mmCIF file of C-alpha atoms and ligand atoms in Angstrom:
data_model
loop_
_atom_site.group_PDB
_atom_site.id
_atom_site.type_symbol
_atom_site.label_atom_id
_atom_site.label_comp_id
_atom_site.label_asym_id
_atom_site.label_seq_id
_atom_site.Cartn_x
_atom_site.Cartn_y
_atom_site.Cartn_z
ATOM 1 C CA UNK A 596 5.577 7.770 -24.990
ATOM 2 C CA UNK A 597 6.409 7.245 -21.321
ATOM 3 C CA UNK A 598 3.660 6.760 -18.756
ATOM 4 C CA UNK A 599 2.856 9.718 -16.477
ATOM 5 C CA UNK A 600 3.018 8.954 -12.760
ATOM 6 C CA UNK A 601 1.662 11.451 -10.230
ATOM 7 C CA UNK A 602 2.738 11.155 -6.594
ATOM 8 C CA UNK A 603 0.378 12.998 -4.258
ATOM 9 C CA UNK A 604 2.491 13.633 -1.180
ATOM 10 C CA UNK A 605 6.174 14.377 -1.518
ATOM 11 C CA UNK A 606 7.283 13.322 1.948
ATOM 12 C CA UNK A 607 9.276 10.305 3.037
ATOM 13 C CA UNK A 608 7.482 7.681 0.963
ATOM 14 C CA UNK A 609 6.715 10.051 -1.932
ATOM 15 C CA UNK A 610 10.380 10.957 -2.185
ATOM 16 C CA UNK A 611 11.532 7.341 -2.360
ATOM 17 C CA UNK A 612 8.822 6.598 -4.928
ATOM 18 C CA UNK A 613 9.787 9.548 -7.134
ATOM 19 C CA UNK A 614 13.403 8.440 -7.178
ATOM 20 C CA UNK A 615 12.557 4.771 -7.818
ATOM 21 C CA UNK A 616 10.034 5.446 -10.581
ATOM 22 C CA UNK A 617 12.349 7.851 -12.412
ATOM 23 C CA UNK A 618 15.619 6.000 -11.985
ATOM 24 C CA UNK A 619 13.999 2.693 -13.001
ATOM 25 C CA UNK A 620 12.572 4.566 -16.045
ATOM 26 C CA UNK A 621 9.043 3.408 -15.207
ATOM 27 C CA UNK A 622 7.590 6.728 -16.304
ATOM 28 C CA UNK A 623 7.740 10.510 -16.048
ATOM 29 C CA UNK A 624 7.126 11.668 -12.490
ATOM 30 C CA UNK A 625 5.158 14.603 -11.108
ATOM 31 C CA UNK A 626 5.640 15.043 -7.365
ATOM 32 C CA UNK A 627 2.772 16.982 -5.763
ATOM 33 C CA UNK A 628 2.703 18.404 -2.252
ATOM 34 C CA UNK A 629 1.131 21.310 -0.389
ATOM 35 C CA UNK A 630 4.435 22.548 1.042
ATOM 36 C CA UNK A 631 5.584 25.199 -1.424
ATOM 37 C CA UNK A 632 9.069 24.539 -2.746
ATOM 38 C CA UNK A 633 9.550 21.094 -1.208
ATOM 39 C CA UNK A 634 8.311 18.944 -4.124
ATOM 40 C CA UNK A 635 9.986 21.299 -6.586
ATOM 41 C CA UNK A 636 13.303 21.065 -4.754
ATOM 42 C CA UNK A 637 13.188 17.299 -4.323
ATOM 43 C CA UNK A 638 12.262 16.759 -7.979
ATOM 44 C CA UNK A 639 14.958 19.119 -9.229
ATOM 45 C CA UNK A 640 17.599 17.391 -7.115
ATOM 46 C CA UNK A 641 16.571 13.946 -8.423
ATOM 47 C CA UNK A 642 16.379 15.215 -12.013
ATOM 48 C CA UNK A 643 19.936 16.541 -11.723
ATOM 49 C CA UNK A 644 21.008 13.098 -10.515
ATOM 50 C CA UNK A 645 19.421 11.302 -13.486
ATOM 51 C CA UNK A 646 22.635 11.262 -15.561
ATOM 52 C CA UNK A 647 24.344 9.421 -12.697
ATOM 53 C CA UNK A 648 21.462 6.981 -12.467
ATOM 54 C CA UNK A 649 21.706 6.488 -16.251
ATOM 55 C CA UNK A 650 17.978 7.180 -16.359
ATOM 56 C CA UNK A 651 15.928 9.136 -18.897
ATOM 57 C CA UNK A 652 12.721 10.227 -17.217
ATOM 58 C CA UNK A 653 11.366 13.643 -16.406
ATOM 59 C CA UNK A 654 10.832 14.681 -12.797
ATOM 60 C CA UNK A 655 8.982 17.772 -11.719
ATOM 61 C CA UNK A 656 7.575 19.040 -8.450
ATOM 62 C CA UNK A 657 4.444 21.068 -8.053
ATOM 63 C CA UNK A 658 1.779 22.407 -5.718
ATOM 64 C CA UNK A 659 -0.719 22.732 -8.583
ATOM 65 C CA UNK A 660 -3.060 19.846 -9.365
ATOM 66 C CA UNK A 661 -3.194 20.976 -13.012
ATOM 67 C CA UNK A 662 0.315 19.567 -13.373
ATOM 68 C CA UNK A 663 -0.908 16.007 -12.776
ATOM 69 C CA UNK A 664 -3.228 16.321 -15.757
ATOM 70 C CA UNK A 665 -3.636 13.067 -17.669
ATOM 71 C CA UNK A 666 -1.613 10.954 -15.245
ATOM 72 C CA UNK A 667 -1.843 7.219 -15.943
ATOM 73 C CA UNK A 668 -1.026 6.214 -12.380
ATOM 74 C CA UNK A 669 -1.505 8.132 -9.136
ATOM 75 C CA UNK A 670 0.005 7.121 -5.799
ATOM 76 C CA UNK A 671 -1.294 8.830 -2.679
ATOM 77 C CA UNK A 672 0.806 9.283 0.454
ATOM 78 C CA UNK A 673 -0.690 12.624 1.476
ATOM 79 C CA UNK A 674 -1.029 13.041 5.203
ATOM 80 C CA UNK A 675 0.977 12.883 8.365
ATOM 81 C CA UNK A 676 3.204 10.072 9.540
ATOM 82 C CA UNK A 677 2.495 8.434 12.880
ATOM 83 C CA UNK A 678 4.340 9.445 16.057
ATOM 84 C CA UNK A 679 5.237 6.985 18.820
ATOM 85 C CA UNK A 680 2.157 5.888 20.710
ATOM 86 C CA UNK A 681 -0.164 6.846 17.851
ATOM 87 C CA UNK A 682 -2.199 4.120 16.200
ATOM 88 C CA UNK A 683 -2.900 4.194 12.489
ATOM 89 C CA UNK A 684 -6.551 4.841 13.390
ATOM 90 C CA UNK A 685 -5.558 7.987 15.320
ATOM 91 C CA UNK A 686 -4.794 9.593 11.950
ATOM 92 C CA UNK A 687 -8.375 9.127 10.719
ATOM 93 C CA UNK A 688 -9.887 12.545 11.397
ATOM 94 C CA UNK A 689 -6.917 14.551 10.095
ATOM 95 C CA UNK A 690 -6.532 12.401 7.056
ATOM 96 C CA UNK A 691 -10.217 12.417 6.104
ATOM 97 C CA UNK A 692 -10.060 16.094 5.215
ATOM 98 C CA UNK A 693 -6.817 15.624 3.356
ATOM 99 C CA UNK A 694 -8.141 12.633 1.384
ATOM 100 C CA UNK A 695 -11.272 14.535 0.371
ATOM 101 C CA UNK A 696 -9.163 17.321 -1.141
ATOM 102 C CA UNK A 697 -6.861 14.805 -2.818
ATOM 103 C CA UNK A 698 -9.759 12.814 -4.298
ATOM 104 C CA UNK A 699 -11.277 15.986 -5.744
ATOM 105 C CA UNK A 700 -7.940 17.065 -7.206
ATOM 106 C CA UNK A 701 -7.263 13.696 -8.799
ATOM 107 C CA UNK A 702 -10.822 13.312 -10.108
ATOM 108 C CA UNK A 703 -10.662 16.720 -11.774
ATOM 109 C CA UNK A 704 -7.210 16.299 -13.332
ATOM 110 C CA UNK A 705 -6.551 12.585 -13.818
ATOM 111 C CA UNK A 706 -10.026 11.022 -14.208
ATOM 112 C CA UNK A 707 -8.722 7.906 -15.995
ATOM 113 C CA UNK A 708 -5.837 7.119 -13.663
ATOM 114 C CA UNK A 709 -5.196 3.932 -11.735
ATOM 115 C CA UNK A 710 -4.791 4.874 -8.082
ATOM 116 C CA UNK A 711 -2.771 3.257 -5.317
ATOM 117 C CA UNK A 712 -3.581 4.645 -1.873
ATOM 118 C CA UNK A 713 -0.947 4.383 0.867
ATOM 119 C CA UNK A 714 -2.078 6.944 3.470
ATOM 120 C CA UNK A 715 -3.190 5.611 6.838
ATOM 121 C CA UNK A 716 -5.510 4.452 8.249
ATOM 122 C CA UNK A 717 -5.240 2.631 4.939
ATOM 123 C CA UNK A 718 -8.511 0.697 4.864
ATOM 124 C CA UNK A 719 -10.480 3.889 5.570
ATOM 125 C CA UNK A 720 -8.433 6.158 3.305
ATOM 126 C CA UNK A 721 -8.695 3.963 0.208
ATOM 127 C CA UNK A 722 -12.439 3.648 0.865
ATOM 128 C CA UNK A 723 -12.729 7.438 1.178
ATOM 129 C CA UNK A 724 -10.846 8.015 -2.045
ATOM 130 C CA UNK A 725 -13.078 5.606 -3.965
ATOM 131 C CA UNK A 726 -16.304 7.047 -2.548
ATOM 132 C CA UNK A 727 -15.364 10.665 -3.290
ATOM 133 C CA UNK A 728 -13.678 10.114 -6.640
ATOM 134 C CA UNK A 729 -16.340 7.704 -7.910
ATOM 135 C CA UNK A 730 -13.592 5.759 -9.674
ATOM 136 C CA UNK A 731 -14.410 2.082 -10.410
ATOM 137 C CA UNK A 732 -13.174 -0.460 -7.895
ATOM 138 C CA UNK A 733 -10.618 -1.963 -10.280
ATOM 139 C CA UNK A 734 -8.837 1.404 -10.532
ATOM 140 C CA UNK A 735 -8.562 2.118 -6.795
ATOM 141 C CA UNK A 736 -6.429 -0.183 -4.638
ATOM 142 C CA UNK A 737 -4.787 0.107 -1.247
ATOM 143 C CA UNK A 738 -1.192 -0.769 -0.418
ATOM 144 C CA UNK A 739 -0.817 -2.708 2.812
ATOM 145 C CA UNK A 740 -0.732 -6.464 2.308
ATOM 146 C CA UNK A 741 2.341 -6.370 0.053
ATOM 147 C CA UNK A 742 4.238 -4.546 2.816
ATOM 148 C CA UNK A 743 2.891 -6.737 5.621
ATOM 149 C CA UNK A 744 3.658 -9.876 3.582
ATOM 150 C CA UNK A 745 7.201 -8.590 2.876
ATOM 151 C CA UNK A 746 7.777 -8.096 6.598
ATOM 152 C CA UNK A 747 6.471 -11.624 7.307
ATOM 153 C CA UNK A 748 8.711 -13.019 4.540
ATOM 154 C CA UNK A 749 11.754 -11.197 5.917
ATOM 155 C CA UNK A 750 11.195 -12.495 9.455
ATOM 156 C CA UNK A 751 10.767 -16.083 8.181
ATOM 157 C CA UNK A 752 13.906 -15.798 6.026
ATOM 158 C CA UNK A 753 15.944 -14.466 8.969
ATOM 159 C CA UNK A 754 14.647 -17.258 11.229
ATOM 160 C CA UNK A 755 15.694 -19.952 8.730
ATOM 161 C CA UNK A 756 18.792 -18.281 7.329
ATOM 162 C CA UNK A 757 17.468 -18.527 3.772
ATOM 163 C CA UNK A 758 17.099 -16.099 0.884
ATOM 164 C CA UNK A 759 14.204 -13.706 1.226
ATOM 165 C CA UNK A 760 13.526 -14.445 -2.445
ATOM 166 C CA UNK A 761 12.489 -18.003 -1.630
ATOM 167 C CA UNK A 762 9.863 -17.095 0.960
ATOM 168 C CA UNK A 763 6.308 -16.438 -0.187
ATOM 169 C CA UNK A 764 3.590 -15.286 2.181
ATOM 170 C CA UNK A 765 0.092 -13.847 2.359
ATOM 171 C CA UNK A 766 -1.049 -11.361 4.995
ATOM 172 C CA UNK A 767 -4.766 -10.611 4.693
ATOM 173 C CA UNK A 768 -7.368 -8.475 6.432
ATOM 174 C CA UNK A 769 -7.120 -4.890 7.622
ATOM 175 C CA UNK A 770 -3.829 -3.005 7.814
ATOM 176 C CA UNK A 771 -3.517 -2.908 11.552
ATOM 177 C CA UNK A 772 -3.079 -5.069 14.646
ATOM 178 C CA UNK A 773 -5.877 -7.362 13.434
ATOM 179 C CA UNK A 774 -4.081 -8.258 10.178
ATOM 180 C CA UNK A 775 -3.947 -12.013 9.449
ATOM 181 C CA UNK A 776 -0.580 -13.517 8.418
ATOM 182 C CA UNK A 777 -1.660 -16.899 7.032
ATOM 183 C CA UNK A 778 1.162 -19.220 8.133
ATOM 184 C CA UNK A 779 -0.499 -22.145 6.323
ATOM 185 C CA UNK A 780 0.058 -20.374 2.994
ATOM 186 C CA UNK A 781 3.657 -19.382 3.736
ATOM 187 C CA UNK A 782 6.244 -21.499 1.914
ATOM 188 C CA UNK A 783 10.009 -21.598 1.471
ATOM 189 C CA UNK A 784 10.590 -22.650 -2.131
ATOM 190 C CA UNK A 785 7.255 -24.458 -1.972
ATOM 191 C CA UNK A 786 8.008 -26.150 1.354
ATOM 192 C CA UNK A 787 5.314 -25.284 3.921
ATOM 193 C CA UNK A 788 6.915 -23.117 6.593
ATOM 194 C CA UNK A 789 4.920 -25.013 9.221
ATOM 195 C CA UNK A 790 7.215 -27.999 8.549
ATOM 196 C CA UNK A 791 10.352 -25.896 8.993
ATOM 197 C CA UNK A 792 9.665 -23.627 11.979
ATOM 198 C CA UNK A 793 8.284 -24.656 15.386
ATOM 199 C CA UNK A 794 4.812 -23.315 16.193
ATOM 200 C CA UNK A 795 5.957 -21.079 19.053
ATOM 201 C CA UNK A 796 8.534 -19.400 16.817
ATOM 202 C CA UNK A 797 5.966 -19.020 14.039
ATOM 203 C CA UNK A 798 3.561 -17.426 16.531
ATOM 204 C CA UNK A 799 6.305 -14.984 17.523
ATOM 205 C CA UNK A 800 6.927 -14.123 13.852
ATOM 206 C CA UNK A 801 3.196 -13.525 13.340
ATOM 207 C CA UNK A 802 3.121 -11.173 16.321
ATOM 208 C CA UNK A 803 6.223 -9.315 15.140
ATOM 209 C CA UNK A 804 4.656 -8.913 11.693
ATOM 210 C CA UNK A 805 1.510 -7.408 13.192
ATOM 211 C CA UNK A 806 3.584 -4.972 15.252
ATOM 212 C CA UNK A 807 6.288 -4.309 12.647
ATOM 213 C CA UNK A 808 5.019 -0.850 11.692
ATOM 214 C CA UNK A 809 4.897 0.250 15.295
ATOM 215 C CA UNK A 810 8.366 -1.219 15.931
ATOM 216 C CA UNK A 811 9.857 1.098 13.292
ATOM 217 C CA UNK A 812 7.827 4.098 14.517
ATOM 218 C CA UNK A 813 9.107 3.482 18.044
ATOM 219 C CA UNK A 814 12.713 3.449 16.842
ATOM 220 C CA UNK A 815 12.463 6.404 14.435
ATOM 221 C CA UNK A 816 10.366 8.494 16.882
ATOM 222 C CA UNK A 817 9.797 11.185 14.224
ATOM 223 C CA UNK A 818 7.975 9.200 11.548
ATOM 224 C CA UNK A 819 7.024 5.775 10.233
ATOM 225 C CA UNK A 820 8.559 3.249 7.897
ATOM 226 C CA UNK A 821 8.989 4.672 4.415
ATOM 227 C CA UNK A 822 11.436 2.633 2.298
ATOM 228 C CA UNK A 823 9.615 -0.707 2.580
ATOM 229 C CA UNK A 824 6.189 0.906 2.034
ATOM 230 C CA UNK A 825 7.529 2.681 -1.042
ATOM 231 C CA UNK A 826 8.949 -0.556 -2.447
ATOM 232 C CA UNK A 827 5.665 -2.340 -1.736
ATOM 233 C CA UNK A 828 3.748 0.303 -3.695
ATOM 234 C CA UNK A 829 6.350 0.065 -6.455
ATOM 235 C CA UNK A 830 5.690 -3.708 -6.699
ATOM 236 C CA UNK A 831 1.997 -2.974 -7.229
ATOM 237 C CA UNK A 832 2.682 -0.117 -9.652
ATOM 238 C CA UNK A 833 4.973 -2.250 -11.802
ATOM 239 C CA UNK A 834 2.290 -4.968 -11.961
ATOM 240 C CA UNK A 835 -0.143 -2.383 -13.374
ATOM 241 C CA UNK A 836 2.303 -0.513 -15.645
ATOM 242 C CA UNK A 837 3.768 -3.718 -17.132
ATOM 243 C CA UNK A 838 0.544 -5.770 -17.043
ATOM 244 C CA UNK A 839 2.332 -8.430 -15.020
ATOM 245 C CA UNK A 840 -0.785 -10.184 -13.636
ATOM 246 C CA UNK A 841 0.927 -10.420 -10.247
ATOM 247 C CA UNK A 842 -0.897 -12.215 -7.421
ATOM 248 C CA UNK A 843 -0.478 -9.835 -4.506
ATOM 249 C CA UNK A 844 -2.235 -9.153 -1.204
ATOM 250 C CA UNK A 845 -3.896 -5.768 -1.723
ATOM 251 C CA UNK A 846 -6.692 -3.766 -0.130
ATOM 252 C CA UNK A 847 -9.471 -4.427 -2.647
ATOM 253 C CA UNK A 848 -13.090 -3.276 -2.731
ATOM 254 C CA UNK A 849 -15.134 -6.397 -2.016
ATOM 255 C CA UNK A 850 -18.670 -6.909 -3.256
ATOM 256 C CA UNK A 851 -19.540 -10.294 -1.829
ATOM 257 C CA UNK A 852 -16.134 -11.943 -1.911
ATOM 258 C CA UNK A 853 -15.209 -13.399 1.489
ATOM 259 C CA UNK A 854 -18.741 -12.494 2.552
ATOM 260 C CA UNK A 855 -17.794 -8.790 2.591
ATOM 261 C CA UNK A 856 -19.997 -6.170 0.952
ATOM 262 C CA UNK A 857 -18.781 -2.675 0.203
ATOM 263 C CA UNK A 858 -15.497 -2.407 2.107
ATOM 264 C CA UNK A 859 -11.783 -2.438 1.297
ATOM 265 C CA UNK A 860 -10.040 -5.421 2.850
ATOM 266 C CA UNK A 861 -6.641 -7.008 2.217
ATOM 267 C CA UNK A 862 -7.080 -10.076 0.026
ATOM 268 C CA UNK A 863 -5.097 -11.802 -2.731
ATOM 269 C CA UNK A 864 -5.827 -10.338 -6.161
ATOM 270 C CA UNK A 865 -4.522 -10.376 -9.709
ATOM 271 C CA UNK A 866 -2.958 -6.986 -10.466
ATOM 272 C CA UNK A 867 -2.350 -6.037 -14.120
ATOM 273 C CA UNK A 868 -3.077 -3.388 -16.764
ATOM 274 C CA UNK A 869 -6.725 -3.506 -15.699
ATOM 275 C CA UNK A 870 -5.795 -2.740 -12.115
ATOM 276 C CA UNK A 871 -7.468 -5.181 -9.737
ATOM 277 C CA UNK A 872 -8.447 -7.678 -12.409
ATOM 278 C CA UNK A 873 -9.726 -10.406 -10.114
ATOM 279 C CA UNK A 874 -10.012 -11.119 -6.382
ATOM 280 C CA UNK A 875 -8.875 -14.624 -5.431
ATOM 281 C CA UNK A 876 -10.831 -16.342 -2.653
ATOM 282 C CA UNK A 877 -8.573 -18.671 -0.662
ATOM 283 C CA UNK A 878 -9.802 -21.480 1.568
ATOM 284 C CA UNK A 879 -9.469 -20.742 5.263
ATOM 285 C CA UNK A 880 -9.742 -22.971 8.322
ATOM 286 C CA UNK A 881 -12.346 -22.055 10.922
ATOM 287 C CA UNK A 882 -9.659 -20.422 13.069
ATOM 288 C CA UNK A 883 -8.218 -18.459 10.149
ATOM 289 C CA UNK A 884 -11.699 -17.344 9.116
ATOM 290 C CA UNK A 885 -12.434 -16.173 12.658
ATOM 291 C CA UNK A 886 -9.322 -13.975 12.636
ATOM 292 C CA UNK A 887 -10.144 -12.681 9.163
ATOM 293 C CA UNK A 888 -13.730 -11.846 10.117
ATOM 294 C CA UNK A 889 -12.489 -10.025 13.234
ATOM 295 C CA UNK A 890 -10.175 -7.977 11.045
ATOM 296 C CA UNK A 891 -13.030 -7.172 8.670
ATOM 297 C CA UNK A 892 -15.108 -6.089 11.664
ATOM 298 C CA UNK A 893 -12.351 -3.663 12.645
ATOM 299 C CA UNK A 894 -12.420 -2.212 9.138
ATOM 300 C CA UNK A 895 -16.211 -1.867 9.317
ATOM 301 C CA UNK A 896 -15.935 -0.003 12.639
ATOM 302 C CA UNK A 897 -13.232 2.291 11.296
ATOM 303 C CA UNK A 898 -15.148 3.092 8.118
ATOM 304 C CA UNK A 899 -18.277 3.592 10.231
ATOM 305 C CA UNK A 900 -16.568 6.652 11.744
ATOM 306 C CA UNK A 901 -16.319 8.331 8.338
ATOM 307 C CA UNK A 902 -18.783 11.099 7.494
ATOM 308 C CA UNK A 903 -18.347 11.875 3.795
HETATM 309 O O1 LIG B 841 1.398 0.236 4.608
HETATM 310 C C1 LIG B 841 0.940 1.402 4.623
HETATM 311 N N1 LIG B 841 -0.120 1.721 3.869
HETATM 312 C C2 LIG B 841 1.585 2.438 5.523
HETATM 313 C C3 LIG B 841 1.149 3.849 5.172
HETATM 314 C C4 LIG B 841 3.034 2.297 5.642
HETATM 315 C C5 LIG B 841 3.773 3.361 6.089
HETATM 316 C C6 LIG B 841 3.276 4.766 6.120
HETATM 317 N N2 LIG B 841 1.844 4.828 6.014
HETATM 318 C C7 LIG B 841 1.222 6.159 5.854
HETATM 319 O O2 LIG B 841 1.619 6.771 4.625
HETATM 320 C C8 LIG B 841 1.592 7.147 6.905
HETATM 321 O O3 LIG B 841 0.920 6.881 8.124
HETATM 322 C C9 LIG B 841 1.140 8.422 6.250
HETATM 323 O O4 LIG B 841 -0.253 8.539 6.398
HETATM 324 C C10 LIG B 841 1.448 8.181 4.768
HETATM 325 C C11 LIG B 841 2.673 8.868 4.263
HETATM 326 O O5 LIG B 841 3.760 8.519 5.047
HETATM 327 P P1 LIG B 841 5.107 9.407 4.922
HETATM 328 O O6 LIG B 841 6.116 8.810 5.834
HETATM 329 O O7 LIG B 841 5.443 9.620 3.494
HETATM 330 O O8 LIG B 841 4.601 10.772 5.559
HETATM 331 P P2 LIG B 841 5.253 12.230 5.361
HETATM 332 O O9 LIG B 841 6.723 12.124 5.185
HETATM 333 O O10 LIG B 841 4.669 13.061 6.465
HETATM 334 O O11 LIG B 841 4.655 12.713 3.962
HETATM 335 C C12 LIG B 841 3.309 13.042 3.824
HETATM 336 C C13 LIG B 841 3.262 14.241 2.889
HETATM 337 C C14 LIG B 841 3.887 15.503 3.512
HETATM 338 O O12 LIG B 841 4.959 15.968 2.707
HETATM 339 C C15 LIG B 841 2.748 16.497 3.564
HETATM 340 O O13 LIG B 841 3.126 17.821 3.301
HETATM 341 C C16 LIG B 841 1.863 15.965 2.457
HETATM 342 O O14 LIG B 841 1.906 14.550 2.614
HETATM 343 N N3 LIG B 841 0.492 16.428 2.545
HETATM 344 C C17 LIG B 841 -0.260 16.610 1.461
HETATM 345 N N4 LIG B 841 -0.007 16.349 0.165
HETATM 346 C C18 LIG B 841 -1.029 16.644 -0.684
HETATM 347 N N5 LIG B 841 -2.238 17.139 -0.309
HETATM 348 C C19 LIG B 841 -2.491 17.396 0.990
HETATM 349 N N6 LIG B 841 -3.694 17.902 1.368
HETATM 350 C C20 LIG B 841 -1.484 17.120 1.946
HETATM 351 N N7 LIG B 841 -1.408 17.252 3.303
HETATM 352 C C21 LIG B 841 -0.187 16.814 3.642
#
């Protein structure tokens, strides 16, 4: 019996996710959106391509929440993409209303699902989903750190001319300009990157990582990054679906860890069949902790603007 995966939002990221989930045979896919015909058309097109992808998985599009009934995994991209000049936080008001409707729809139709939230502003949207759905913290996680860490890894690999596969990295904190790429924990095949790249170049890579989302938005002009975010969510989804116990930087609900109480913040966690199975608390220098705390403060301020 294949897992049932519901994608709430059939836009840029939702479309890539639907294709990847189905063609990798990770489960049967239901693509939900509010634009009549769009999810149905996208799903039908991908389903007709399945023979060429040598993939047996069902794909269907819908505008009816009843069709996500019993989903094992739900991934939420509902909302609007950023336009040039817009910050992630600018999306807050619009997306609050959307997330409330999504949380009610998922709660009513897939009450036992594991949920990965992607919609921006991420730290506020994943918090909103958890508060409205009432789902336990292990079953609601935000996708940001895996993407931000991938960007950091790519920039380090390009700088050194090495395989991206050999670069590991952790980007913690909120998903915004205050995110904290921890250079001290970045290695190339176990070799600390601080011994391979000069500090000024590392600083430049940190800054590019923090601005990477905006860099793509500025180039695309009509939307934001969507392939790398989809692949980042897929990494998290596979960890849950296959019980891989991956250690990944995810937006997790903290209840005392890192001195944070009752907010979603990007931290390393163990992701498996139980969702967020454990939050890992890493040592930080005073400087790193100062940056992390500033990022947490930004999350607190953002969430403080939410009236549920
Ligand atoms: O790292 C991250 N978390 C970020 C997240 C990385 C990149 C993009 N980030 C955010 O994801 C972005 O700022 C958006 O908030 C979401 C989705 O980005 P995407 O590029 O997929 O946006 P699209 O293409 O506009 O798709 C959003 C879809 C669109 O088809 C709408 O019709 C639909 O969401 N939508 C809804 N679906 C369900 N329910 C409701 N109410 C709804 N409203 C809009």
